[in-house]
Structures are given as structure tokens and as C-alpha cells.
Short mmCIF file of N, CA and C in Angstrom, two decimals:
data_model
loop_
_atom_site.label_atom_id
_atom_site.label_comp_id
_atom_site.label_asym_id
_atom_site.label_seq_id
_atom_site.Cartn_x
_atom_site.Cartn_y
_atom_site.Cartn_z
N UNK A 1 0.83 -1.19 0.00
CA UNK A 1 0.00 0.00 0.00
C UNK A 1 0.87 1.26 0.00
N UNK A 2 2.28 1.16 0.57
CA UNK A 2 2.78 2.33 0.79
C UNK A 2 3.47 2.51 -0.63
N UNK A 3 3.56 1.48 -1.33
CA UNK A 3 4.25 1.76 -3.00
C UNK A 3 3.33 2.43 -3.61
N UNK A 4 1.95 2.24 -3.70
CA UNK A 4 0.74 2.60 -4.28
C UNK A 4 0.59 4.08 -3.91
N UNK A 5 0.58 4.50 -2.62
CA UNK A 5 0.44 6.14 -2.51
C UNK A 5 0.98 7.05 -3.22
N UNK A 6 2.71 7.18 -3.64
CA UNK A 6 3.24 7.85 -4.60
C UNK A 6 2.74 7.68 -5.97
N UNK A 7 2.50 6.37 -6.49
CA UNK A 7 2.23 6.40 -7.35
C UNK A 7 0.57 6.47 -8.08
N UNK A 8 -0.60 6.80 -6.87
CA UNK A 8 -1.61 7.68 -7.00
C UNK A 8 -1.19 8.82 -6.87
N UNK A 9 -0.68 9.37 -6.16
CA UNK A 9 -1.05 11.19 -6.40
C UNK A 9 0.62 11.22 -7.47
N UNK A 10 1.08 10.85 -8.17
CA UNK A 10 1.72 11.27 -9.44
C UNK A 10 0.90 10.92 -10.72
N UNK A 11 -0.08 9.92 -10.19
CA UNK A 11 -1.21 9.82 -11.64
C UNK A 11 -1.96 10.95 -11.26
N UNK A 12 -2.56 11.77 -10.18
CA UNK A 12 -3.09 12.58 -9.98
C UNK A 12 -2.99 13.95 -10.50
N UNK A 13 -1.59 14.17 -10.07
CA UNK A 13 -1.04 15.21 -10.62
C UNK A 13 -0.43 15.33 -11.90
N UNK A 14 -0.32 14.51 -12.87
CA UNK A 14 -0.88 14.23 -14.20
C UNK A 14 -1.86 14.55 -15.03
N UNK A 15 -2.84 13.87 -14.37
CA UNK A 15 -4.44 13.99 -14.97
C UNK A 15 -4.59 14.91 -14.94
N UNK A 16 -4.27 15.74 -13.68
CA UNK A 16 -5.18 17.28 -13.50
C UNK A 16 -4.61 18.18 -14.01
N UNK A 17 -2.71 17.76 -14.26
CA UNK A 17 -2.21 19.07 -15.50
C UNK A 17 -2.51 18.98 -17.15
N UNK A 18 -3.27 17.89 -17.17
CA UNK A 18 -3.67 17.59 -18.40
C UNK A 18 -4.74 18.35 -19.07
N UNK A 19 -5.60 18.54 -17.84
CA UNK A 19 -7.03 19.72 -17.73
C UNK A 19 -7.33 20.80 -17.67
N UNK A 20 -5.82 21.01 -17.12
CA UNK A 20 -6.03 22.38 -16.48
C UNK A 20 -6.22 23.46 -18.12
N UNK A 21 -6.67 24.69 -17.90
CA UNK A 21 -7.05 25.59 -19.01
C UNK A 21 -5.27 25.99 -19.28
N UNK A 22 -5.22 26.50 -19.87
CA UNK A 22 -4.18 27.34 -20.77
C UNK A 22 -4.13 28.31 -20.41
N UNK A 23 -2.59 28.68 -19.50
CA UNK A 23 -2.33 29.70 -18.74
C UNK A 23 -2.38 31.37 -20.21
N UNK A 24 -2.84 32.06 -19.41
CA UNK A 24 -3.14 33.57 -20.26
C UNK A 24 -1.63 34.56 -20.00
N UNK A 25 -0.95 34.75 -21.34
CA UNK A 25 0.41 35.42 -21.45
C UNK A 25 -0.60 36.88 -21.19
N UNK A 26 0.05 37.54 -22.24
CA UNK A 26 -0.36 39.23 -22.42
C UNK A 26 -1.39 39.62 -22.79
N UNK A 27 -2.23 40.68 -22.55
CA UNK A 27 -3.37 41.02 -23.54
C UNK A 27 -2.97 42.24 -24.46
N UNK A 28 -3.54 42.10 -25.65
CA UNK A 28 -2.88 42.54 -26.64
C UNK A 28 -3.86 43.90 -26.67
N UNK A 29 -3.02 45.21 -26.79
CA UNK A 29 -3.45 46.45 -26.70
C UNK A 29 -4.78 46.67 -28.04
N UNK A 30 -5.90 47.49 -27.41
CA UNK A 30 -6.91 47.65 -28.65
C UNK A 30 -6.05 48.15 -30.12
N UNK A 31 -6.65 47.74 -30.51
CA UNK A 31 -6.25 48.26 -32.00
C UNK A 31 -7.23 48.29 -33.04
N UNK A 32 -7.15 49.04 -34.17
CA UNK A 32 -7.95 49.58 -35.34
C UNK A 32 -7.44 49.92 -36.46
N UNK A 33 -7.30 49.23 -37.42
CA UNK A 33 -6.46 48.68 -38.66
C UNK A 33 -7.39 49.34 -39.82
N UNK A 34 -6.95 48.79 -40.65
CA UNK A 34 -7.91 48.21 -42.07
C UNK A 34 -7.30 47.21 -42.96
N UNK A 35 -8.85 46.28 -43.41
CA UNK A 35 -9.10 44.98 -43.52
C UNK A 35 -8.82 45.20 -45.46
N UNK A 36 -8.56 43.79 -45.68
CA UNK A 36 -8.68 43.43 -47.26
C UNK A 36 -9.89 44.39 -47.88
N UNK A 37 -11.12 44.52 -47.34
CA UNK A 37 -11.87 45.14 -47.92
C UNK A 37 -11.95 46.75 -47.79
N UNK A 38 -10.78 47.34 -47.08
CA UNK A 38 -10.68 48.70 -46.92
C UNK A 38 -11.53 49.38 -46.16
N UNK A 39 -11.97 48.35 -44.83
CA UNK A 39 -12.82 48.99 -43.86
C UNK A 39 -12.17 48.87 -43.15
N UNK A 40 -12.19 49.85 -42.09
CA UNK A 40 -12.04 49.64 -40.54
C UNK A 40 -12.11 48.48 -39.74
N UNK A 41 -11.27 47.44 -39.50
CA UNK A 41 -11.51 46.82 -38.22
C UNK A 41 -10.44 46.79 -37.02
N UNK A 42 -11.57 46.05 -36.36
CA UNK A 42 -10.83 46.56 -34.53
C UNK A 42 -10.83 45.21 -34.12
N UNK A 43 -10.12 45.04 -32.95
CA UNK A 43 -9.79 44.37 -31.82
C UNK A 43 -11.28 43.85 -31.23
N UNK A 44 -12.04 45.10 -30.85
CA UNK A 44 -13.52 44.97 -30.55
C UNK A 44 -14.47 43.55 -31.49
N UNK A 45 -13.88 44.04 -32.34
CA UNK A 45 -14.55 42.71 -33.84
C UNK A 45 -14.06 41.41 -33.15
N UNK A 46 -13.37 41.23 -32.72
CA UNK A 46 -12.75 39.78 -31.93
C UNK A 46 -12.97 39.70 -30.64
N UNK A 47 -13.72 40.10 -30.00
CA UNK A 47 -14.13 40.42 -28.77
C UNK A 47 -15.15 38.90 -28.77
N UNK A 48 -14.87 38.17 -27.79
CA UNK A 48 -16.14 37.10 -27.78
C UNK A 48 -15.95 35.96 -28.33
N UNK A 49 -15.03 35.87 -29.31
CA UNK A 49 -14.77 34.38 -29.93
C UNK A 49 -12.96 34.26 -30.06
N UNK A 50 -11.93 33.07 -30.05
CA UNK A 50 -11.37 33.00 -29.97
C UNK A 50 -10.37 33.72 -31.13
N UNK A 51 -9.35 33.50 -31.37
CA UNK A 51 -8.65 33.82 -33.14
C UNK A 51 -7.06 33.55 -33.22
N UNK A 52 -6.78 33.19 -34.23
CA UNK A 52 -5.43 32.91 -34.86
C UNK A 52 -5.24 34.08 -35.56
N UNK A 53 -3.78 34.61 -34.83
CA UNK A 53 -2.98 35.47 -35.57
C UNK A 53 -1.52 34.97 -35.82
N UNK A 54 -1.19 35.77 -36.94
CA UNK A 54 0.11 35.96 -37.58
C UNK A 54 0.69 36.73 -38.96
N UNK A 55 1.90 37.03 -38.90
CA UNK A 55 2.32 37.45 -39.48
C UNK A 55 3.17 37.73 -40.89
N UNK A 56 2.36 38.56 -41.63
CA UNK A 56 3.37 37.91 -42.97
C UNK A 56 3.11 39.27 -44.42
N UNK A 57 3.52 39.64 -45.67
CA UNK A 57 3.73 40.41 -46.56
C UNK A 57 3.77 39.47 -47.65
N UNK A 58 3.08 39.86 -48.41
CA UNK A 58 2.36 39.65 -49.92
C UNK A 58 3.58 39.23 -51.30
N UNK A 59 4.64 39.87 -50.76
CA UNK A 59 5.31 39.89 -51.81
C UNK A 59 6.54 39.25 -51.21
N UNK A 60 6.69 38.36 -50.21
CA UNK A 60 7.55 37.31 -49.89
C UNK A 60 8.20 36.65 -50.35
N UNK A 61 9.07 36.25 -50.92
CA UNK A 61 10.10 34.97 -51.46
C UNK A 61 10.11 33.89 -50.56
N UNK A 62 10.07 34.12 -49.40
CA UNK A 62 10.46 32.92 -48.18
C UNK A 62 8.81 31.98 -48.12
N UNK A 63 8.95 32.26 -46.47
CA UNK A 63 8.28 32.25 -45.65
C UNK A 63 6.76 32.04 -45.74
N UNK A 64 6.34 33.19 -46.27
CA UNK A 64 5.18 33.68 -46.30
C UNK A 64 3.89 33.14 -46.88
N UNK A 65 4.16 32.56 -47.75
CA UNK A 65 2.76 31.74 -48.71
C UNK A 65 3.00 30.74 -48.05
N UNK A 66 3.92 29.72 -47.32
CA UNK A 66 3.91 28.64 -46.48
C UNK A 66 2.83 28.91 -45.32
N UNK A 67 3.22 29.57 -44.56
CA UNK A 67 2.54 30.52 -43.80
C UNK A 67 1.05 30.56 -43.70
N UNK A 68 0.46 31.27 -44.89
CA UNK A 68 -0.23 31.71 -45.38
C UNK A 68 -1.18 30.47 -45.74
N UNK A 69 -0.85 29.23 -46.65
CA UNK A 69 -1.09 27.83 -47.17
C UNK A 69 -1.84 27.42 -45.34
N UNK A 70 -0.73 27.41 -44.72
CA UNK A 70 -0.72 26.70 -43.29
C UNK A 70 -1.75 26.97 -42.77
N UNK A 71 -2.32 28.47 -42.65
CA UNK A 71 -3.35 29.57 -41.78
C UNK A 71 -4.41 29.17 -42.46
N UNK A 72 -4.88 28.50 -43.74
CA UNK A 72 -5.95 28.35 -45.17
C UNK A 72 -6.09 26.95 -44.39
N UNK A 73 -5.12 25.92 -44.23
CA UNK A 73 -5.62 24.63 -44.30
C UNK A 73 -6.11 24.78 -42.76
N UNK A 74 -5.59 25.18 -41.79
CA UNK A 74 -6.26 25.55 -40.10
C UNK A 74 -7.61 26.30 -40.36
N UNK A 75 -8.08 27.20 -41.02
CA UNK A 75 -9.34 27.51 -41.10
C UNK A 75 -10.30 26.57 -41.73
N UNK A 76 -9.27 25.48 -42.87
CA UNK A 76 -10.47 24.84 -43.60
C UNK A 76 -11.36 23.32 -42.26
N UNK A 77 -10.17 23.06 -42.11
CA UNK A 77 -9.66 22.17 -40.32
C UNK A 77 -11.13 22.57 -39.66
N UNK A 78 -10.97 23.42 -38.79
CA UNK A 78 -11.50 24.37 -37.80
C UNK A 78 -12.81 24.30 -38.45
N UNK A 79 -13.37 24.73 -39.47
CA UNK A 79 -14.72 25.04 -39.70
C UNK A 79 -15.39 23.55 -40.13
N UNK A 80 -14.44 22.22 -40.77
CA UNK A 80 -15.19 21.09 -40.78
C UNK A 80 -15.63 20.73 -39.17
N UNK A 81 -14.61 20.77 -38.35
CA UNK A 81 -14.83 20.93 -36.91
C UNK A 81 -16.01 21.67 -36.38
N UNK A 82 -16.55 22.37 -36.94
CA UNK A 82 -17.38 23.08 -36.39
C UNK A 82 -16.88 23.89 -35.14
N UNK A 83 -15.42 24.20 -35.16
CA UNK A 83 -15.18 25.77 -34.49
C UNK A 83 -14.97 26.79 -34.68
N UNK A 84 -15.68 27.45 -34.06
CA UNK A 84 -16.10 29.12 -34.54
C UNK A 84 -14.68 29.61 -34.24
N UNK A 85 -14.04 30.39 -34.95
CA UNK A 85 -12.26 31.10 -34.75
C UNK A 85 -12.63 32.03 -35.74
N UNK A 86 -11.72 33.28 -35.58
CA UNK A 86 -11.31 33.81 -36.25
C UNK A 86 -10.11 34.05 -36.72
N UNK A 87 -9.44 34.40 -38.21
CA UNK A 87 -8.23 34.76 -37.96
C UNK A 87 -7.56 35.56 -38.59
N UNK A 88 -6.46 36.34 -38.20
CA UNK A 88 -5.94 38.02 -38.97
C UNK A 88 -4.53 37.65 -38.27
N UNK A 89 -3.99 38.04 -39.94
CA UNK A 89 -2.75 37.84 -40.36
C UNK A 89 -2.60 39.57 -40.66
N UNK A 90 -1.62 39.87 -40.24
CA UNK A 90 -1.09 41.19 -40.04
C UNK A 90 -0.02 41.34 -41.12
N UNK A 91 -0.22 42.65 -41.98
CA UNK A 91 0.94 42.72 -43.04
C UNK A 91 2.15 42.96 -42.24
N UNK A 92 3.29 43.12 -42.81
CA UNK A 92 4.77 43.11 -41.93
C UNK A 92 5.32 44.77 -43.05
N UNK A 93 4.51 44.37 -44.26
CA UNK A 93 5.03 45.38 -44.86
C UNK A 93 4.01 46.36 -45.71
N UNK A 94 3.05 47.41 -45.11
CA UNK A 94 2.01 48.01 -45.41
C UNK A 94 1.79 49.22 -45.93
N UNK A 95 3.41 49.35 -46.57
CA UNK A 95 3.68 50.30 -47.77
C UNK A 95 3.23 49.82 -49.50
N UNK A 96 3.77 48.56 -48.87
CA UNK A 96 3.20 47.50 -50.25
C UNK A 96 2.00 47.00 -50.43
N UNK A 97 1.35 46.74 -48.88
CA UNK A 97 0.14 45.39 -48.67
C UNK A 97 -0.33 46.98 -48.31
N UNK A 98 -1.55 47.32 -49.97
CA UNK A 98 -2.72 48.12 -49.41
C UNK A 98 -3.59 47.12 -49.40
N UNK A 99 -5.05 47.34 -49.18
CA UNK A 99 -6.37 46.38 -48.86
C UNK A 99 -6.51 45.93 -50.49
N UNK A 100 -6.25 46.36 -51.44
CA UNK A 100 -6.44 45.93 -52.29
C UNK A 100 -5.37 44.82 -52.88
N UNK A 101 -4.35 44.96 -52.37
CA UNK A 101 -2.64 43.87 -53.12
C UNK A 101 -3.16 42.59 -51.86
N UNK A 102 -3.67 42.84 -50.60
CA UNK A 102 -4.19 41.85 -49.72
C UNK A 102 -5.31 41.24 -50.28
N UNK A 103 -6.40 41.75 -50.95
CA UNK A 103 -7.59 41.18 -51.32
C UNK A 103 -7.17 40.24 -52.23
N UNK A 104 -6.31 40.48 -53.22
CA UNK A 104 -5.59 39.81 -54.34
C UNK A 104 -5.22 38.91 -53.72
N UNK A 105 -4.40 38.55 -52.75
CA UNK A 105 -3.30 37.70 -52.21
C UNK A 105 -4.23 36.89 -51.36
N UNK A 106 -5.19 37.19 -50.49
CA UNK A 106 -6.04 35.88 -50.07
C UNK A 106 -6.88 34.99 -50.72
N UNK A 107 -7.40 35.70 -52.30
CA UNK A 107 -7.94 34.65 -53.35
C UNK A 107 -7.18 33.45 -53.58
N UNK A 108 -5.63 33.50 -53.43
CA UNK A 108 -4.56 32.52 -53.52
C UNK A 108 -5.07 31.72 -52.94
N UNK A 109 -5.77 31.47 -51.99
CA UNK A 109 -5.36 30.78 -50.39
C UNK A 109 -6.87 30.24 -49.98
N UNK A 110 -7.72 31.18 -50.15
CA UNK A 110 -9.38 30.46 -49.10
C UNK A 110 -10.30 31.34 -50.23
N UNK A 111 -11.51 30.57 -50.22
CA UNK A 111 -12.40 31.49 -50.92
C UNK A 111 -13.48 31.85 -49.72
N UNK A 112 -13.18 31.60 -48.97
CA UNK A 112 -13.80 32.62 -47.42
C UNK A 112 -12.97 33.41 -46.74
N UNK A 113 -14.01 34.25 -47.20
CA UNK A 113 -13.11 35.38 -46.37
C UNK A 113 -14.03 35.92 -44.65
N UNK A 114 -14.70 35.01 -44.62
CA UNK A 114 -15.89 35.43 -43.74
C UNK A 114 -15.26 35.46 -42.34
N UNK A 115 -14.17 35.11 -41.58
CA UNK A 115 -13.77 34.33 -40.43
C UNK A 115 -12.14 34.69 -40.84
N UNK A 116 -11.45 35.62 -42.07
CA UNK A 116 -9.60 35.74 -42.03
C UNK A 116 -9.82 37.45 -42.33
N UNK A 117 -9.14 37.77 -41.60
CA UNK A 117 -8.95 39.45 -41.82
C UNK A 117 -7.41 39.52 -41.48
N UNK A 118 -7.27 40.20 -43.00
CA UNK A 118 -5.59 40.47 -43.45
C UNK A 118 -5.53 41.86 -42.97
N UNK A 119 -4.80 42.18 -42.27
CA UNK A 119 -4.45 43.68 -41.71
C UNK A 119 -3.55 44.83 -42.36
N UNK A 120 -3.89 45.84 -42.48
CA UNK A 120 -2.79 46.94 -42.66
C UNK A 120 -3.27 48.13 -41.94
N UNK A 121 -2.41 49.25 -42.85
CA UNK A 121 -2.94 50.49 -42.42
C UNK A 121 -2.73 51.62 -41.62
N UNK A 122 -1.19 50.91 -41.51
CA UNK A 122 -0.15 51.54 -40.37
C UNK A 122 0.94 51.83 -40.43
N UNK A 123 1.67 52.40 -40.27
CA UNK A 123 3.59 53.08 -40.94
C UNK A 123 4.24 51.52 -40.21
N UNK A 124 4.85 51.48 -41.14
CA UNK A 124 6.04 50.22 -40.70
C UNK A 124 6.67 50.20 -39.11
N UNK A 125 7.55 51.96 -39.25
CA UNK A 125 6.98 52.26 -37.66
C UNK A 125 6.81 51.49 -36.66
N UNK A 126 5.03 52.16 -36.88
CA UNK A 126 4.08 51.47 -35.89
C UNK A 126 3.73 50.46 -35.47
N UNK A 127 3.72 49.69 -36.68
CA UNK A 127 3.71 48.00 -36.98
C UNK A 127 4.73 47.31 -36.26
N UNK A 128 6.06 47.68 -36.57
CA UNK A 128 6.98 46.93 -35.86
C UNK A 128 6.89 47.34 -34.40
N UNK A 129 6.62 48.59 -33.93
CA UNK A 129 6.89 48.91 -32.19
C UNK A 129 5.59 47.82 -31.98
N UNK A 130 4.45 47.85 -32.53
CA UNK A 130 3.08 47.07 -32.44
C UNK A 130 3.33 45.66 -32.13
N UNK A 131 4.15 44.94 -32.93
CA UNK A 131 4.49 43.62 -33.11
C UNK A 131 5.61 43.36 -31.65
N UNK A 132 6.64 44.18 -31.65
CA UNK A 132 7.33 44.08 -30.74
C UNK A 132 6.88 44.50 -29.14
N UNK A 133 6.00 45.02 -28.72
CA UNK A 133 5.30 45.46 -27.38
C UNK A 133 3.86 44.27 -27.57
N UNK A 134 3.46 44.58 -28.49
CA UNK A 134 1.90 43.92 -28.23
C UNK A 134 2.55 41.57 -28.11
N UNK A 135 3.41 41.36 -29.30
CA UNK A 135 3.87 40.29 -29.85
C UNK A 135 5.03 39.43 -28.98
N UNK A 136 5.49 40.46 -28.45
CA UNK A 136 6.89 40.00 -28.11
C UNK A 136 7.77 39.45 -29.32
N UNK A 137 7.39 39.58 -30.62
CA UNK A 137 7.97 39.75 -31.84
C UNK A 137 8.93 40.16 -32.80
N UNK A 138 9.29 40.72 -33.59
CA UNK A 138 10.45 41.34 -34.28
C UNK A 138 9.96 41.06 -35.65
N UNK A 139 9.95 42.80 -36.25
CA UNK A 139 9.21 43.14 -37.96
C UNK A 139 10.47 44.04 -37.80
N UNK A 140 11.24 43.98 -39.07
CA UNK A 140 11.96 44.44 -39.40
C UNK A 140 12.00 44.86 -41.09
N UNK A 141 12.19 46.08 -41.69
CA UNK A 141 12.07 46.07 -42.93
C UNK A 141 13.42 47.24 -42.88
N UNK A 142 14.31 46.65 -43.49
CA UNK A 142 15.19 47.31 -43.78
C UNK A 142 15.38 48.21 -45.65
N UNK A 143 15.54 49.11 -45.31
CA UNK A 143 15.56 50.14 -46.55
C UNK A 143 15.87 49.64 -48.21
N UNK A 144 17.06 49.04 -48.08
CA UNK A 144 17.84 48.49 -48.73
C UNK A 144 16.93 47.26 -49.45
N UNK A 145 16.04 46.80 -49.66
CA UNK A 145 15.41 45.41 -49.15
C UNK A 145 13.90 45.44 -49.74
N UNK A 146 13.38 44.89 -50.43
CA UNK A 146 11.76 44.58 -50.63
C UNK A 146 11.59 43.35 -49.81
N UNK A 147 12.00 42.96 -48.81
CA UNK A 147 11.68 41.89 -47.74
C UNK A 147 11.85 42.49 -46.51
N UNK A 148 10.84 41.59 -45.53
CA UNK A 148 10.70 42.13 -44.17
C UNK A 148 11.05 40.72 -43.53
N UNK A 149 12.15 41.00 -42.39
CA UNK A 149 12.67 40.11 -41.68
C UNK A 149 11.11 39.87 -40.49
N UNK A 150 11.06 38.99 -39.96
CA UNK A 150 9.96 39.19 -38.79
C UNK A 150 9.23 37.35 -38.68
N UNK A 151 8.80 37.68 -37.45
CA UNK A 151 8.58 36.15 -36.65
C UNK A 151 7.67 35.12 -37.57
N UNK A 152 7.59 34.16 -37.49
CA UNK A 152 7.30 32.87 -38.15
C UNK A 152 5.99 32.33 -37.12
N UNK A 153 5.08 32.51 -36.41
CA UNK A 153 4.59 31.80 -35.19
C UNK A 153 2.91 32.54 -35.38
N UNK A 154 2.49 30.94 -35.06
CA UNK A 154 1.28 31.42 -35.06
C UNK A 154 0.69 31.76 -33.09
N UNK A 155 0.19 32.82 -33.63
CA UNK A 155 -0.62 32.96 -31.83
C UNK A 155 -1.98 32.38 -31.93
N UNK A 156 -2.26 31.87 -30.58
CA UNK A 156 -4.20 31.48 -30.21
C UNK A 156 -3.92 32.32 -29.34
N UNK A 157 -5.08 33.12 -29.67
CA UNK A 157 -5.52 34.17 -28.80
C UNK A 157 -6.83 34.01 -28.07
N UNK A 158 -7.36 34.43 -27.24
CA UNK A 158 -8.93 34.05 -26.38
C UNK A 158 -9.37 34.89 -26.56
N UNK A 159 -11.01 34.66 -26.25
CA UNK A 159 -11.69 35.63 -26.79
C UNK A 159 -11.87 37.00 -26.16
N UNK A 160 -10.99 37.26 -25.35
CA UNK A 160 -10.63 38.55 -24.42
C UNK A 160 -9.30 39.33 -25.29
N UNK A 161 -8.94 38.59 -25.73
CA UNK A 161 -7.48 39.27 -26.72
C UNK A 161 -6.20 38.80 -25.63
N UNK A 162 -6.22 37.74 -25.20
CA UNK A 162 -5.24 37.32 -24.94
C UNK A 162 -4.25 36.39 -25.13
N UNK A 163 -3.15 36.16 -25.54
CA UNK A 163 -2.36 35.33 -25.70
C UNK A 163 -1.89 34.12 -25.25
N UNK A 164 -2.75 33.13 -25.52
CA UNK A 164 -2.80 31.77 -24.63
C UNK A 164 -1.64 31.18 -24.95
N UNK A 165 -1.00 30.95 -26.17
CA UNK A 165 0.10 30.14 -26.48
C UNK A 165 0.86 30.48 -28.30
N UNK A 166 1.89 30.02 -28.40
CA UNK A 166 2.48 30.32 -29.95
C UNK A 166 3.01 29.29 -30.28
N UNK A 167 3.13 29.15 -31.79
CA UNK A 167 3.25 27.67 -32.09
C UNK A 167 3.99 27.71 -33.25
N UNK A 168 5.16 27.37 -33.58
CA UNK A 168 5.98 27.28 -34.71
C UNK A 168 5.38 26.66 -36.09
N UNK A 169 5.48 27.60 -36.92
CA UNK A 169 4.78 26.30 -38.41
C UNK A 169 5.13 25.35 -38.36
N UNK A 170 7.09 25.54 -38.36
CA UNK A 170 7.48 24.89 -39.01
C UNK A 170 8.00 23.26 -37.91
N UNK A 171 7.51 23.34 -37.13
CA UNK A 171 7.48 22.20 -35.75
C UNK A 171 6.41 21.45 -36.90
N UNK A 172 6.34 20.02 -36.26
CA UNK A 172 5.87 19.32 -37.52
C UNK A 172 4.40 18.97 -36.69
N UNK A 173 4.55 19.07 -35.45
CA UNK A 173 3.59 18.79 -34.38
C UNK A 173 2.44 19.97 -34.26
N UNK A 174 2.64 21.32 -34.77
CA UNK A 174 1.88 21.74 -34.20
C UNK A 174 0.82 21.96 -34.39
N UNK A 175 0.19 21.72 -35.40
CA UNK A 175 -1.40 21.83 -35.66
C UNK A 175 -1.81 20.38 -34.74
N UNK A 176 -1.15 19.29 -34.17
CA UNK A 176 -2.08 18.76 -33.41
C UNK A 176 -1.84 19.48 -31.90
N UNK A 177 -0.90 19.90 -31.82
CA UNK A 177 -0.90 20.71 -30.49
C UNK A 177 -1.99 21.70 -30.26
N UNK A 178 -1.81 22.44 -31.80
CA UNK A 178 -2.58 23.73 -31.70
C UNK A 178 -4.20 23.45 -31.24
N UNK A 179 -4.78 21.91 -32.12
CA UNK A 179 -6.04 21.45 -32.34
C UNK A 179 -6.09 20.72 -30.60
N UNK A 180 -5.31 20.23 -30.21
CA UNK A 180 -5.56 19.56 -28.65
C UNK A 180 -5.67 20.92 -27.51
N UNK A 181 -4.94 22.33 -28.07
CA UNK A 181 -5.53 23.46 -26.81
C UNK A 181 -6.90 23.78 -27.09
N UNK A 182 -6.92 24.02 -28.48
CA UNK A 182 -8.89 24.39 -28.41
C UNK A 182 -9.36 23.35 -27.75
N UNK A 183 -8.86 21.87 -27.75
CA UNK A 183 -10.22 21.33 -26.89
C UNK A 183 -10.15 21.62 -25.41
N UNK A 184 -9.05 21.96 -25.11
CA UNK A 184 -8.41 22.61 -24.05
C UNK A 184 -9.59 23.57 -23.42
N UNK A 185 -9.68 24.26 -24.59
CA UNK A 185 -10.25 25.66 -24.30
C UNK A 185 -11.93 25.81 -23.70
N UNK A 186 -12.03 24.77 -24.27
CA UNK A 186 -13.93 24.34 -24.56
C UNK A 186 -14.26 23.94 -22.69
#
């Protein structure tokens, strides 16, 4: 019996970190952009339901349409699932990415646009101090350069605007990681 005690409360304390919710990082400061369709949206618009963000520019060589491919097949995922998400991918470079070179560039990718809002609308600037305070991130667009250096990671955010967790594309694991915190979340 006395072998058995340790090894109940270490199945215990197992099980119950298995359950527990998904500790909450930062909440991400309001904000008010504009969308592929050249309207106004806000932070407020995501208020209430969960969402996938990340980051990326239209006119990429790397990164970016991987990215981009990745964020298309997680929404297509998610909605056979029947979970409600939203998700906004933030330009990196919004000298280039007006609402219209974005509208172009998500036809690539989903023919719903009902549930992905591509962001701009802001001096590079702003974007990068934005990414780096709000993200804990790094957008970099150097002069010299039609490419923007900047993070690879997708965020789940809650439906308060907070930062539950980040998840590497390119980890080979993480869309089942990503798909085992929403049930997390529920």
C-alpha cells in the first residue's frame, strides 16, 4: 500500500495538469487597422470568440505563402470541426500590402473570407513597435530590401485578446498541439 500512494497522487497530478485551461500570457493592446476590404476593423470585432494570428507580406520569397497555405488549411480544419475562430494575419510590410494587393493575395489561399482578416494600415513604424510590445515579436524592414525580416509563429488568442500560447509552423507537431488546446479551451 505504501508503493501505491506515490504512485496515485503522481497519476493525480498528471491527470489534473492535463485539464487544467491554458495559462493567459499578455493582452494585446486595442487596435484599429484596415481589412482586405478597406474597412475599418478593430480588436472589438474579436471580442467574444477565440482567433489565430500571424504574421506575414504579400510579396515574400520565403516564408510567407507557407505561412499563409498553413493559416488556409487551419481555417479549412477548424470550420469542418465546427469551431467558430477567427483569424488576422497582419501585413509586416504596409507600404506595399494596401487592402487591395491583400484582397488579391487571399484569393490565392481560401475562398472565405468570412472568419480571415488580413491587416494593414499603419507606418512600418508602428507595426513593428506594435508587433514588438503587443507580440513579443520582431518586424523588421530594412531600406535596402523589398523583404521584411519578422517572426514565423502562429498565436491562439482568447476571446478577451489574450495570448494563450504560440506555435511554430514549421514544428511538424503543431497543428495537433494547436487542435488539442482548443479542446483545451472548450
Amino acid at each position: 500500500m505504501k508503493r501505491l500512494i506515490p504512485f496515485l497522487l503522481l497519476l493525480v497530478v498528471f491527470v489534473s495538469g492535463c485539464s487544467q485551461p491554458l495559462e493567459r500570457g499578455k493582452q494585446i493592446r486595442e487596435f484599429t487597422f484596415t481589412d482586405q476590404h478597406n474597412q475599418p476593423f478593430s480588436s472589438k470585432e474579436l471580442s467574444g470568440s477565440p482567433w489565430i494570428a500571424d504574421f506575414i507580406f504579400t510579396n515574400c520569397t520565403t516564408v510567407c505563402p507557407s505561412l499563409t497555405s498553413e493559416m488556409a488549411d487551419l481555417q479549412a480544419e477548424l470550420k469542418d470541426q465546427d469551431i467558430d475562430m477567427n483569424f488576422v494575419s497582419f501585413s509586416v510590410d504596409p507600404d506595399t500590402d494596401t487592402p487591395a494587393v491583400l484582397k488579391d493575395y487571399i484569393v490565392n489561399f481560401t475562398d472565405d473570407e468570412s472568419n480571415w482578416h488580413f491587416l494593414t494600415g499603419y507606418t512600418q513604424l508602428e507595426f513593428e513597435a506594435f508587433a514588438r510590445e503587443e507580440f513579443q515579436t520582431f518586424v523588421l524592414k530594412h531600406e535596402s530590401s523589398t523583404q521584411v525580416v519578422h517572426g514565423t509563429n502562429f498565436y491562439l488568442m482568447d476571446s478577451e485578446g489574450y495570448i494563450l500560447k504560440e506555435y511554430n509552423f514549421s514544428n511538424e507537431s503543431y497543428k495537433e498541439e494547436l487542435l488539442a488546446d482548443l479542446k483545451r479551451m472548450k
